[in-house]
Amino acid sequence: MNKKFYALTCLMIASILTVHAQAPKAVTTMETFDAVSLPAGWTVVDTLSDTHTWEFVTVYPVAYTLDGTPFAIVNSDAAGSVPMSEQLISPTYDLSSNNQILIEFDMYFHYFLGGGSESANAEVWDGSAWVNLMSITSDMGGWGTPQHVTIDASAHKNANFKVRFYYQGANGDYWWAIDNVKIWDPQPNDVGIASLVTPSNGFGMSAEAISVSVKNYGTTAQTSIPVSYQVDGGAVVNETLNTSYTGFTTLAPGAEFTYTFTATYDFSAFQTYNIKTWTGLSTDTDHENDTLYTSISNAPELVQNTYDNMLNGTL
């Protein structure tokens, strides 16, 4: 095989591979219902055992969704004149040692004045009984414009914590649709690498700048963040993102900032490089999102020329 086409083939099938060390442990669960079936560990309580209860769908009735993805819905409108008090219950989690417990989800509750006395209720198990933290009896959200709900359940943390979505009192009413259920414990100090910005797969690379997107996953603003990189297990480069870096003052909770290391790296060899980037905040309490592993490839310049000629038809 012609060497230039071999190199071109290798490059075309190569892609940037980015892997976090592990998923952030601060997130207890994030359920999107994208499998369009009852998630593992979740429970549906069908009060009358008549199948008119919580279900998992791609659209309703033909094209409507909350955000373009599958979701869970309990539908009194489709059931008709049938009494409904239906429960969707999360798995049980030991959150006894967690700090703050937040429940977030997207929803559309459509209320009907002429039916029963329907209500949408979000409840938590406090270890001995269900505690109601939200009860809605009027329209909230809509198709394509769901209402995002955030509930602080920290006061009810325990070793057998779980969440119940309880649709009560419906009879010939409308529906309650929910999606993207997140139960989590935001950490005060939690900074990590969100992505490798540069370099990317290239042709004829040389000494290149390494840039990363540093993200504040925590709830406290940060002003001095140690950042590091290592390529192919070689020398470690340690620098600090602080107010001496142009354009940086502070990293607010949830914010990202692109930091470019002063030290460049020579990527001139035609090969795949494994780049490890990470943060080293001393007060960080969730280290599982600190580190990012990314693979990029460098190919000869002649491959770029061949590829360009293929695109413009002059090969």
PDB file of C-alpha atoms in Angstrom:
ATOM      1  CA  MET A   1       0.000   0.000   0.000  1.00  0.00           C
ATOM      2  CA  ASN A   2       1.258   3.483  -0.826  1.00  0.00           C
ATOM      3  CA  LYS A   3       2.659   5.004   2.372  1.00  0.00           C
ATOM      4  CA  LYS A   4       0.830   8.289   1.969  1.00  0.00           C
ATOM      5  CA  PHE A   5      -2.526   6.517   1.623  1.00  0.00           C
ATOM      6  CA  TYR A   6      -1.714   4.280   4.583  1.00  0.00           C
ATOM      7  CA  ALA A   7      -0.999   7.361   6.666  1.00  0.00           C
ATOM      8  CA  LEU A   8      -4.138   9.034   5.370  1.00  0.00           C
ATOM      9  CA  THR A   9      -6.232   6.001   6.264  1.00  0.00           C
ATOM     10  CA  CYS A  10      -4.784   5.883   9.754  1.00  0.00           C
ATOM     11  CA  LEU A  11      -5.463   9.538  10.262  1.00  0.00           C
ATOM     12  CA  MET A  12      -9.011   9.416   8.944  1.00  0.00           C
ATOM     13  CA  ILE A  13      -9.991   6.625  11.336  1.00  0.00           C
ATOM     14  CA  ALA A  14      -8.218   8.271  14.243  1.00  0.00           C
ATOM     15  CA  SER A  15     -10.228  10.602  16.434  1.00  0.00           C
ATOM     16  CA  ILE A  16      -9.672  12.476  19.638  1.00  0.00           C
ATOM     17  CA  LEU A  17     -10.265  10.099  22.533  1.00  0.00           C
ATOM     18  CA  THR A  18     -11.156  11.854  25.765  1.00  0.00           C
ATOM     19  CA  VAL A  19     -11.770   9.980  29.002  1.00  0.00           C
ATOM     20  CA  HIS A  20     -12.282  11.219  32.537  1.00  0.00           C
ATOM     21  CA  ALA A  21     -10.710   9.133  35.258  1.00  0.00           C
ATOM     22  CA  GLN A  22     -14.202   8.328  36.575  1.00  0.00           C
ATOM     23  CA  ALA A  23     -17.658   9.865  36.615  1.00  0.00           C
ATOM     24  CA  PRO A  24     -18.066  12.520  39.323  1.00  0.00           C
ATOM     25  CA  LYS A  25     -19.037  10.819  42.570  1.00  0.00           C
ATOM     26  CA  ALA A  26     -20.981  13.909  43.639  1.00  0.00           C
ATOM     27  CA  VAL A  27     -23.754  12.811  41.283  1.00  0.00           C
ATOM     28  CA  THR A  28     -25.709  10.036  42.947  1.00  0.00           C
ATOM     29  CA  THR A  29     -27.934   9.469  39.943  1.00  0.00           C
ATOM     30  CA  MET A  30     -28.820  11.095  36.636  1.00  0.00           C
ATOM     31  CA  GLU A  31     -31.760   9.343  35.012  1.00  0.00           C
ATOM     32  CA  THR A  32     -32.770  10.472  31.518  1.00  0.00           C
ATOM     33  CA  PHE A  33     -35.222   7.639  30.700  1.00  0.00           C
ATOM     34  CA  ASP A  34     -33.554   7.421  27.283  1.00  0.00           C
ATOM     35  CA  ALA A  35     -33.794   3.609  27.349  1.00  0.00           C
ATOM     36  CA  VAL A  36     -37.592   4.071  27.017  1.00  0.00           C
ATOM     37  CA  SER A  37     -38.202   1.484  29.739  1.00  0.00           C
ATOM     38  CA  LEU A  38     -38.318   1.284  33.520  1.00  0.00           C
ATOM     39  CA  PRO A  39     -34.727   2.023  34.668  1.00  0.00           C
ATOM     40  CA  ALA A  40     -32.912  -0.552  36.766  1.00  0.00           C
ATOM     41  CA  GLY A  41     -33.711  -0.148  40.448  1.00  0.00           C
ATOM     42  CA  TRP A  42     -36.718   2.090  39.830  1.00  0.00           C
ATOM     43  CA  THR A  43     -40.265   1.030  40.764  1.00  0.00           C
ATOM     44  CA  VAL A  44     -43.699   1.825  39.374  1.00  0.00           C
ATOM     45  CA  VAL A  45     -46.743   1.374  41.606  1.00  0.00           C
ATOM     46  CA  ASP A  46     -49.847   0.860  39.440  1.00  0.00           C
ATOM     47  CA  THR A  47     -52.624   1.516  41.955  1.00  0.00           C
ATOM     48  CA  LEU A  48     -55.392  -0.391  40.161  1.00  0.00           C
ATOM     49  CA  SER A  49     -53.067  -2.773  38.268  1.00  0.00           C
ATOM     50  CA  ASP A  50     -54.785  -1.612  35.083  1.00  0.00           C
ATOM     51  CA  THR A  51     -51.658  -0.455  33.151  1.00  0.00           C
ATOM     52  CA  HIS A  52     -52.836   3.165  33.401  1.00  0.00           C
ATOM     53  CA  THR A  53     -49.734   4.348  35.222  1.00  0.00           C
ATOM     54  CA  TRP A  54     -46.230   5.713  34.615  1.00  0.00           C
ATOM     55  CA  GLU A  55     -44.830   4.826  31.202  1.00  0.00           C
ATOM     56  CA  PHE A  56     -41.713   5.651  29.193  1.00  0.00           C
ATOM     57  CA  VAL A  57     -42.106   7.084  25.715  1.00  0.00           C
ATOM     58  CA  THR A  58     -40.129   8.688  22.907  1.00  0.00           C
ATOM     59  CA  VAL A  59     -42.799  11.242  21.985  1.00  0.00           C
ATOM     60  CA  TYR A  60     -46.375  12.183  22.937  1.00  0.00           C
ATOM     61  CA  PRO A  61     -48.695  11.815  21.181  1.00  0.00           C
ATOM     62  CA  VAL A  62     -46.929  12.064  17.830  1.00  0.00           C
ATOM     63  CA  ALA A  63     -44.080  14.539  18.098  1.00  0.00           C
ATOM     64  CA  TYR A  64     -44.136  16.256  21.489  1.00  0.00           C
ATOM     65  CA  THR A  65     -41.208  15.918  23.930  1.00  0.00           C
ATOM     66  CA  LEU A  66     -39.746  17.875  26.796  1.00  0.00           C
ATOM     67  CA  ASP A  67     -36.262  18.320  25.305  1.00  0.00           C
ATOM     68  CA  GLY A  68     -36.143  16.106  22.216  1.00  0.00           C
ATOM     69  CA  THR A  69     -35.356  12.903  24.129  1.00  0.00           C
ATOM     70  CA  PRO A  70     -37.458  10.103  25.704  1.00  0.00           C
ATOM     71  CA  PHE A  71     -39.151  10.805  29.031  1.00  0.00           C
ATOM     72  CA  ALA A  72     -41.512   9.405  31.670  1.00  0.00           C
ATOM     73  CA  ILE A  73     -45.206  10.301  31.679  1.00  0.00           C
ATOM     74  CA  VAL A  74     -48.331   9.423  33.596  1.00  0.00           C
ATOM     75  CA  ASN A  75     -51.336  10.199  31.396  1.00  0.00           C
ATOM     76  CA  SER A  76     -54.861  10.603  32.780  1.00  0.00           C
ATOM     77  CA  ASP A  77     -56.055  12.056  29.481  1.00  0.00           C
ATOM     78  CA  ALA A  78     -55.264   8.801  27.681  1.00  0.00           C
ATOM     79  CA  ALA A  79     -56.712   6.682  30.507  1.00  0.00           C
ATOM     80  CA  GLY A  80     -60.052   8.502  30.481  1.00  0.00           C
ATOM     81  CA  SER A  81     -62.481   8.260  33.390  1.00  0.00           C
ATOM     82  CA  VAL A  82     -60.256   6.039  35.517  1.00  0.00           C
ATOM     83  CA  PRO A  83     -59.109   6.973  39.035  1.00  0.00           C
ATOM     84  CA  MET A  84     -55.306   7.349  39.077  1.00  0.00           C
ATOM     85  CA  SER A  85     -52.831   7.685  41.954  1.00  0.00           C
ATOM     86  CA  GLU A  86     -49.589   6.466  40.410  1.00  0.00           C
ATOM     87  CA  GLN A  87     -46.075   6.297  41.838  1.00  0.00           C
ATOM     88  CA  LEU A  88     -42.620   6.334  40.230  1.00  0.00           C
ATOM     89  CA  ILE A  89     -39.956   5.602  42.844  1.00  0.00           C
ATOM     90  CA  SER A  90     -36.171   5.891  42.522  1.00  0.00           C
ATOM     91  CA  PRO A  91     -33.684   3.330  43.829  1.00  0.00           C
ATOM     92  CA  THR A  92     -32.536   3.595  47.453  1.00  0.00           C
ATOM     93  CA  TYR A  93     -29.294   5.461  48.176  1.00  0.00           C
ATOM     94  CA  ASP A  94     -27.191   5.699  51.304  1.00  0.00           C
ATOM     95  CA  LEU A  95     -26.797   9.465  51.609  1.00  0.00           C
ATOM     96  CA  SER A  96     -26.320   9.535  55.358  1.00  0.00           C
ATOM     97  CA  SER A  97     -22.783  10.945  55.082  1.00  0.00           C
ATOM     98  CA  ASN A  98     -23.440  13.401  52.255  1.00  0.00           C
ATOM     99  CA  ASN A  99     -23.547  17.144  52.801  1.00  0.00           C
ATOM    100  CA  GLN A 100     -26.198  18.792  50.646  1.00  0.00           C
ATOM    101  CA  ILE A 101     -28.787  16.753  48.753  1.00  0.00           C
ATOM    102  CA  LEU A 102     -30.391  18.367  45.725  1.00  0.00           C
ATOM    103  CA  ILE A 103     -33.128  16.877  43.535  1.00  0.00           C
ATOM    104  CA  GLU A 104     -33.456  18.338  40.049  1.00  0.00           C
ATOM    105  CA  PHE A 105     -35.712  17.399  37.144  1.00  0.00           C
ATOM    106  CA  ASP A 106     -37.540  18.808  34.139  1.00  0.00           C
ATOM    107  CA  MET A 107     -41.319  18.546  33.991  1.00  0.00           C
ATOM    108  CA  TYR A 108     -44.581  19.443  32.307  1.00  0.00           C
ATOM    109  CA  PHE A 109     -47.673  19.212  34.512  1.00  0.00           C
ATOM    110  CA  HIS A 110     -50.900  19.905  32.590  1.00  0.00           C
ATOM    111  CA  TYR A 111     -53.845  20.491  34.914  1.00  0.00           C
ATOM    112  CA  PHE A 112     -57.528  20.060  33.952  1.00  0.00           C
ATOM    113  CA  LEU A 113     -60.166  21.997  35.898  1.00  0.00           C
ATOM    114  CA  GLY A 114     -63.014  19.715  34.863  1.00  0.00           C
ATOM    115  CA  GLY A 115     -61.623  16.375  36.026  1.00  0.00           C
ATOM    116  CA  GLY A 116     -60.676  15.018  39.397  1.00  0.00           C
ATOM    117  CA  SER A 117     -58.352  16.785  41.830  1.00  0.00           C
ATOM    118  CA  GLU A 118     -55.004  15.881  40.272  1.00  0.00           C
ATOM    119  CA  SER A 119     -51.704  16.930  41.838  1.00  0.00           C
ATOM    120  CA  ALA A 120     -48.020  16.391  41.045  1.00  0.00           C
ATOM    121  CA  ASN A 121     -46.017  15.535  44.136  1.00  0.00           C
ATOM    122  CA  ALA A 122     -42.273  15.088  44.708  1.00  0.00           C
ATOM    123  CA  GLU A 123     -41.556  13.260  47.941  1.00  0.00           C
ATOM    124  CA  VAL A 124     -38.556  11.717  49.715  1.00  0.00           C
ATOM    125  CA  TRP A 125     -38.217   8.828  52.133  1.00  0.00           C
ATOM    126  CA  ASP A 126     -36.667  10.181  55.344  1.00  0.00           C
ATOM    127  CA  GLY A 127     -35.891   6.748  56.788  1.00  0.00           C
ATOM    128  CA  SER A 128     -39.288   6.133  58.327  1.00  0.00           C
ATOM    129  CA  ALA A 129     -41.937   7.956  56.254  1.00  0.00           C
ATOM    130  CA  TRP A 130     -42.552   9.800  53.000  1.00  0.00           C
ATOM    131  CA  VAL A 131     -42.116  13.577  53.202  1.00  0.00           C
ATOM    132  CA  ASN A 132     -43.781  15.813  50.622  1.00  0.00           C
ATOM    133  CA  LEU A 133     -41.436  18.521  49.305  1.00  0.00           C
ATOM    134  CA  MET A 134     -43.479  19.713  46.307  1.00  0.00           C
ATOM    135  CA  SER A 135     -47.168  19.629  45.442  1.00  0.00           C
ATOM    136  CA  ILE A 136     -48.435  21.273  42.253  1.00  0.00           C
ATOM    137  CA  THR A 137     -52.088  21.771  41.288  1.00  0.00           C
ATOM    138  CA  SER A 138     -51.783  24.149  38.315  1.00  0.00           C
ATOM    139  CA  ASP A 139     -50.099  24.177  34.907  1.00  0.00           C
ATOM    140  CA  MET A 140     -46.305  24.185  34.983  1.00  0.00           C
ATOM    141  CA  GLY A 141     -43.951  23.817  32.008  1.00  0.00           C
ATOM    142  CA  GLY A 142     -44.875  22.801  28.476  1.00  0.00           C
ATOM    143  CA  TRP A 143     -43.834  20.685  25.509  1.00  0.00           C
ATOM    144  CA  GLY A 144     -40.419  21.917  24.424  1.00  0.00           C
ATOM    145  CA  THR A 145     -40.313  24.337  27.363  1.00  0.00           C
ATOM    146  CA  PRO A 146     -40.215  22.170  30.497  1.00  0.00           C
ATOM    147  CA  GLN A 147     -40.105  23.643  33.967  1.00  0.00           C
ATOM    148  CA  HIS A 148     -36.766  22.928  35.656  1.00  0.00           C
ATOM    149  CA  VAL A 149     -37.288  22.093  39.323  1.00  0.00           C
ATOM    150  CA  THR A 150     -34.648  22.165  42.071  1.00  0.00           C
ATOM    151  CA  ILE A 151     -35.483  20.860  45.543  1.00  0.00           C
ATOM    152  CA  ASP A 152     -33.171  20.907  48.555  1.00  0.00           C
ATOM    153  CA  ALA A 153     -33.706  17.636  50.435  1.00  0.00           C
ATOM    154  CA  SER A 154     -30.661  17.924  52.703  1.00  0.00           C
ATOM    155  CA  ALA A 155     -32.762  17.890  55.866  1.00  0.00           C
ATOM    156  CA  HIS A 156     -33.985  14.394  55.022  1.00  0.00           C
ATOM    157  CA  LYS A 157     -30.737  12.592  54.152  1.00  0.00           C
ATOM    158  CA  ASN A 158     -30.469   9.063  55.513  1.00  0.00           C
ATOM    159  CA  ALA A 159     -29.111   5.610  54.693  1.00  0.00           C
ATOM    160  CA  ASN A 160     -32.274   4.626  52.782  1.00  0.00           C
ATOM    161  CA  PHE A 161     -32.956   7.797  50.845  1.00  0.00           C
ATOM    162  CA  LYS A 162     -35.211   7.617  47.787  1.00  0.00           C
ATOM    163  CA  VAL A 163     -37.451   9.905  45.743  1.00  0.00           C
ATOM    164  CA  ARG A 164     -41.086   9.353  44.786  1.00  0.00           C
ATOM    165  CA  PHE A 165     -42.953  11.084  41.953  1.00  0.00           C
ATOM    166  CA  TYR A 166     -46.573  10.698  43.042  1.00  0.00           C
ATOM    167  CA  TYR A 167     -49.407  11.634  40.669  1.00  0.00           C
ATOM    168  CA  GLN A 168     -52.533  11.732  42.819  1.00  0.00           C
ATOM    169  CA  GLY A 169     -56.281  12.264  42.529  1.00  0.00           C
ATOM    170  CA  ALA A 170     -56.583  12.217  38.729  1.00  0.00           C
ATOM    171  CA  ASN A 171     -59.699  11.046  36.890  1.00  0.00           C
ATOM    172  CA  GLY A 172     -60.195  12.111  33.298  1.00  0.00           C
ATOM    173  CA  ASP A 173     -57.562  14.845  33.680  1.00  0.00           C
ATOM    174  CA  TYR A 174     -54.386  15.590  31.700  1.00  0.00           C
ATOM    175  CA  TRP A 175     -50.813  14.438  32.491  1.00  0.00           C
ATOM    176  CA  TRP A 176     -47.465  14.805  34.236  1.00  0.00           C
ATOM    177  CA  ALA A 177     -44.251  14.288  32.254  1.00  0.00           C
ATOM    178  CA  ILE A 178     -40.761  14.305  33.805  1.00  0.00           C
ATOM    179  CA  ASP A 179     -37.199  13.895  32.541  1.00  0.00           C
ATOM    180  CA  ASN A 180     -33.541  14.284  33.553  1.00  0.00           C
ATOM    181  CA  VAL A 181     -33.888  13.367  37.225  1.00  0.00           C
ATOM    182  CA  LYS A 182     -30.701  14.230  39.080  1.00  0.00           C
ATOM    183  CA  ILE A 183     -30.067  13.493  42.761  1.00  0.00           C
ATOM    184  CA  TRP A 184     -26.735  14.929  43.809  1.00  0.00           C
ATOM    185  CA  ASP A 185     -24.485  16.455  46.423  1.00  0.00           C
ATOM    186  CA  PRO A 186     -22.658  19.552  45.139  1.00  0.00           C
ATOM    187  CA  GLN A 187     -19.237  19.871  46.742  1.00  0.00           C
ATOM    188  CA  PRO A 188     -18.053  23.281  48.041  1.00  0.00           C
ATOM    189  CA  ASN A 189     -14.593  22.894  46.482  1.00  0.00           C
ATOM    190  CA  ASP A 190     -14.582  20.847  43.292  1.00  0.00           C
ATOM    191  CA  VAL A 191     -12.567  21.868  40.220  1.00  0.00           C
ATOM    192  CA  GLY A 192     -11.656  19.700  37.231  1.00  0.00           C
ATOM    193  CA  ILE A 193     -10.682  19.581  33.572  1.00  0.00           C
ATOM    194  CA  ALA A 194     -13.757  19.756  31.338  1.00  0.00           C
ATOM    195  CA  SER A 195     -11.935  19.288  28.017  1.00  0.00           C
ATOM    196  CA  LEU A 196      -8.681  19.528  26.103  1.00  0.00           C
ATOM    197  CA  VAL A 197      -9.019  22.618  23.888  1.00  0.00           C
ATOM    198  CA  THR A 198      -5.731  22.344  21.976  1.00  0.00           C
ATOM    199  CA  PRO A 199      -4.024  20.623  20.312  1.00  0.00           C
ATOM    200  CA  SER A 200      -6.246  18.361  18.218  1.00  0.00           C
ATOM    201  CA  ASN A 201      -5.508  15.795  15.519  1.00  0.00           C
ATOM    202  CA  GLY A 202      -3.268  17.465  12.951  1.00  0.00           C
ATOM    203  CA  PHE A 203      -0.781  17.346  10.092  1.00  0.00           C
ATOM    204  CA  GLY A 204       2.865  18.303  10.342  1.00  0.00           C
ATOM    205  CA  MET A 205       2.592  19.465  13.939  1.00  0.00           C
ATOM    206  CA  SER A 206       5.573  20.912  15.807  1.00  0.00           C
ATOM    207  CA  ALA A 207       5.870  22.600  19.200  1.00  0.00           C
ATOM    208  CA  GLU A 208       2.246  23.144  20.168  1.00  0.00           C
ATOM    209  CA  ALA A 209       0.505  24.983  22.975  1.00  0.00           C
ATOM    210  CA  ILE A 210      -1.633  22.875  25.311  1.00  0.00           C
ATOM    211  CA  SER A 211      -4.886  24.500  26.396  1.00  0.00           C
ATOM    212  CA  VAL A 212      -7.528  23.092  28.709  1.00  0.00           C
ATOM    213  CA  SER A 213     -10.978  24.154  29.823  1.00  0.00           C
ATOM    214  CA  VAL A 214     -10.946  24.314  33.620  1.00  0.00           C
ATOM    215  CA  LYS A 215     -14.399  23.998  35.194  1.00  0.00           C
ATOM    216  CA  ASN A 216     -15.646  24.824  38.670  1.00  0.00           C
ATOM    217  CA  TYR A 217     -17.991  21.943  39.538  1.00  0.00           C
ATOM    218  CA  GLY A 218     -18.333  23.173  43.117  1.00  0.00           C
ATOM    219  CA  THR A 219     -20.316  25.841  44.918  1.00  0.00           C
ATOM    220  CA  THR A 220     -17.410  28.092  45.955  1.00  0.00           C
ATOM    221  CA  ALA A 221     -15.609  30.544  43.639  1.00  0.00           C
ATOM    222  CA  GLN A 222     -11.905  29.751  43.096  1.00  0.00           C
ATOM    223  CA  THR A 223      -9.051  32.188  42.455  1.00  0.00           C
ATOM    224  CA  SER A 224      -5.956  29.955  42.402  1.00  0.00           C
ATOM    225  CA  ILE A 225      -6.038  26.554  40.713  1.00  0.00           C
ATOM    226  CA  PRO A 226      -2.982  24.328  40.125  1.00  0.00           C
ATOM    227  CA  VAL A 227      -3.070  22.772  36.637  1.00  0.00           C
ATOM    228  CA  SER A 228      -0.754  20.134  35.179  1.00  0.00           C
ATOM    229  CA  TYR A 229      -0.102  18.080  32.066  1.00  0.00           C
ATOM    230  CA  GLN A 230       1.961  15.062  31.061  1.00  0.00           C
ATOM    231  CA  VAL A 231       2.445  13.568  27.609  1.00  0.00           C
ATOM    232  CA  ASP A 232       3.136   9.850  27.113  1.00  0.00           C
ATOM    233  CA  GLY A 233       4.164   9.435  30.735  1.00  0.00           C
ATOM    234  CA  GLY A 234       7.011  11.948  30.411  1.00  0.00           C
ATOM    235  CA  ALA A 235       7.890  15.002  32.459  1.00  0.00           C
ATOM    236  CA  VAL A 236       5.096  16.629  34.439  1.00  0.00           C
ATOM    237  CA  VAL A 237       4.451  20.323  33.802  1.00  0.00           C
ATOM    238  CA  ASN A 238       2.932  22.152  36.766  1.00  0.00           C
ATOM    239  CA  GLU A 239       1.499  25.670  36.472  1.00  0.00           C
ATOM    240  CA  THR A 240      -1.181  27.731  38.224  1.00  0.00           C
ATOM    241  CA  LEU A 241      -4.280  29.452  36.959  1.00  0.00           C
ATOM    242  CA  ASN A 242      -4.593  32.606  39.063  1.00  0.00           C
ATOM    243  CA  THR A 243      -5.036  36.357  38.775  1.00  0.00           C
ATOM    244  CA  SER A 244      -1.626  36.746  37.104  1.00  0.00           C
ATOM    245  CA  TYR A 245      -3.067  35.025  34.006  1.00  0.00           C
ATOM    246  CA  THR A 246      -4.447  37.533  31.502  1.00  0.00           C
ATOM    247  CA  GLY A 247      -8.216  37.818  31.637  1.00  0.00           C
ATOM    248  CA  PHE A 248      -8.683  35.702  34.769  1.00  0.00           C
ATOM    249  CA  THR A 249     -10.008  37.018  38.053  1.00  0.00           C
ATOM    250  CA  THR A 250     -12.099  34.242  39.582  1.00  0.00           C
ATOM    251  CA  LEU A 251     -13.823  31.031  38.514  1.00  0.00           C
ATOM    252  CA  ALA A 252     -17.435  31.188  39.636  1.00  0.00           C
ATOM    253  CA  PRO A 253     -19.466  28.047  40.453  1.00  0.00           C
ATOM    254  CA  GLY A 254     -20.408  26.290  37.213  1.00  0.00           C
ATOM    255  CA  ALA A 255     -18.091  28.465  35.105  1.00  0.00           C
ATOM    256  CA  GLU A 256     -15.339  27.337  32.695  1.00  0.00           C
ATOM    257  CA  PHE A 257     -12.114  29.105  31.719  1.00  0.00           C
ATOM    258  CA  THR A 258      -9.635  28.189  28.984  1.00  0.00           C
ATOM    259  CA  TYR A 259      -6.075  28.081  30.313  1.00  0.00           C
ATOM    260  CA  THR A 260      -3.074  27.827  27.973  1.00  0.00           C
ATOM    261  CA  PHE A 261       0.085  26.414  29.512  1.00  0.00           C
ATOM    262  CA  THR A 262       3.236  28.492  29.146  1.00  0.00           C
ATOM    263  CA  ALA A 263       5.250  25.346  28.436  1.00  0.00           C
ATOM    264  CA  THR A 264       4.638  23.927  24.953  1.00  0.00           C
ATOM    265  CA  TYR A 265       5.227  20.331  23.838  1.00  0.00           C
ATOM    266  CA  ASP A 266       6.923  18.968  20.722  1.00  0.00           C
ATOM    267  CA  PHE A 267       4.365  16.937  18.754  1.00  0.00           C
ATOM    268  CA  SER A 268       6.482  16.715  15.593  1.00  0.00           C
ATOM    269  CA  ALA A 269       6.863  12.917  15.596  1.00  0.00           C
ATOM    270  CA  PHE A 270       4.256  11.172  13.447  1.00  0.00           C
ATOM    271  CA  GLN A 271       2.393   9.166  16.061  1.00  0.00           C
ATOM    272  CA  THR A 272      -0.481   9.131  18.535  1.00  0.00           C
ATOM    273  CA  TYR A 273       0.118  11.011  21.777  1.00  0.00           C
ATOM    274  CA  ASN A 274      -1.573  10.329  25.106  1.00  0.00           C
ATOM    275  CA  ILE A 275      -2.103  13.557  27.020  1.00  0.00           C
ATOM    276  CA  LYS A 276      -2.984  13.595  30.704  1.00  0.00           C
ATOM    277  CA  THR A 277      -4.260  16.888  32.136  1.00  0.00           C
ATOM    278  CA  TRP A 278      -5.451  17.542  35.674  1.00  0.00           C
ATOM    279  CA  THR A 279      -6.137  20.066  38.433  1.00  0.00           C
ATOM    280  CA  GLY A 280      -4.636  19.958  41.913  1.00  0.00           C
ATOM    281  CA  LEU A 281      -6.809  22.126  44.134  1.00  0.00           C
ATOM    282  CA  SER A 282      -5.719  21.279  47.692  1.00  0.00           C
ATOM    283  CA  THR A 283      -9.215  21.753  49.142  1.00  0.00           C
ATOM    284  CA  ASP A 284     -10.962  19.679  46.443  1.00  0.00           C
ATOM    285  CA  THR A 285     -13.270  17.046  47.954  1.00  0.00           C
ATOM    286  CA  ASP A 286     -14.202  15.257  44.728  1.00  0.00           C
ATOM    287  CA  HIS A 287     -11.082  14.124  42.871  1.00  0.00           C
ATOM    288  CA  GLU A 288     -12.879  11.886  40.388  1.00  0.00           C
ATOM    289  CA  ASN A 289     -13.448  14.698  37.871  1.00  0.00           C
ATOM    290  CA  ASP A 290      -9.993  16.264  38.232  1.00  0.00           C
ATOM    291  CA  THR A 291      -8.158  14.266  35.562  1.00  0.00           C
ATOM    292  CA  LEU A 292      -8.711  13.981  31.821  1.00  0.00           C
ATOM    293  CA  TYR A 293      -6.984  11.601  29.384  1.00  0.00           C
ATOM    294  CA  THR A 294      -6.960  12.567  25.706  1.00  0.00           C
ATOM    295  CA  SER A 295      -5.352  10.915  22.661  1.00  0.00           C
ATOM    296  CA  ILE A 296      -4.416  12.894  19.532  1.00  0.00           C
ATOM    297  CA  SER A 297      -2.525  11.995  16.343  1.00  0.00           C
ATOM    298  CA  ASN A 298      -0.002  13.815  14.144  1.00  0.00           C
ATOM    299  CA  ALA A 299       0.429  12.859  10.465  1.00  0.00           C
ATOM    300  CA  PRO A 300       2.868  14.013   7.749  1.00  0.00           C
ATOM    301  CA  GLU A 301       2.078  17.181   5.828  1.00  0.00           C
ATOM    302  CA  LEU A 302       1.877  15.204   2.560  1.00  0.00           C
ATOM    303  CA  VAL A 303      -1.202  13.471   3.924  1.00  0.00           C
ATOM    304  CA  GLN A 304      -2.874  16.859   4.300  1.00  0.00           C
ATOM    305  CA  ASN A 305      -1.946  17.695   0.701  1.00  0.00           C
ATOM    306  CA  THR A 306      -3.357  14.364  -0.511  1.00  0.00           C
ATOM    307  CA  TYR A 307      -6.534  14.859   1.450  1.00  0.00           C
ATOM    308  CA  ASP A 308      -6.959  18.422   0.122  1.00  0.00           C
ATOM    309  CA  ASN A 309      -6.495  17.161  -3.434  1.00  0.00           C
ATOM    310  CA  MET A 310      -9.143  14.529  -2.866  1.00  0.00           C
ATOM    311  CA  LEU A 311     -11.588  17.183  -1.732  1.00  0.00           C
ATOM    312  CA  ASN A 312     -10.955  19.579  -4.630  1.00  0.00           C
ATOM    313  CA  GLY A 313     -10.756  16.855  -7.289  1.00  0.00           C
ATOM    314  CA  THR A 314      -7.171  17.520  -8.383  1.00  0.00           C
ATOM    315  CA  LEU A 315      -5.625  14.286  -7.046  1.00  0.00           C
TER     316      LEU A 315
END
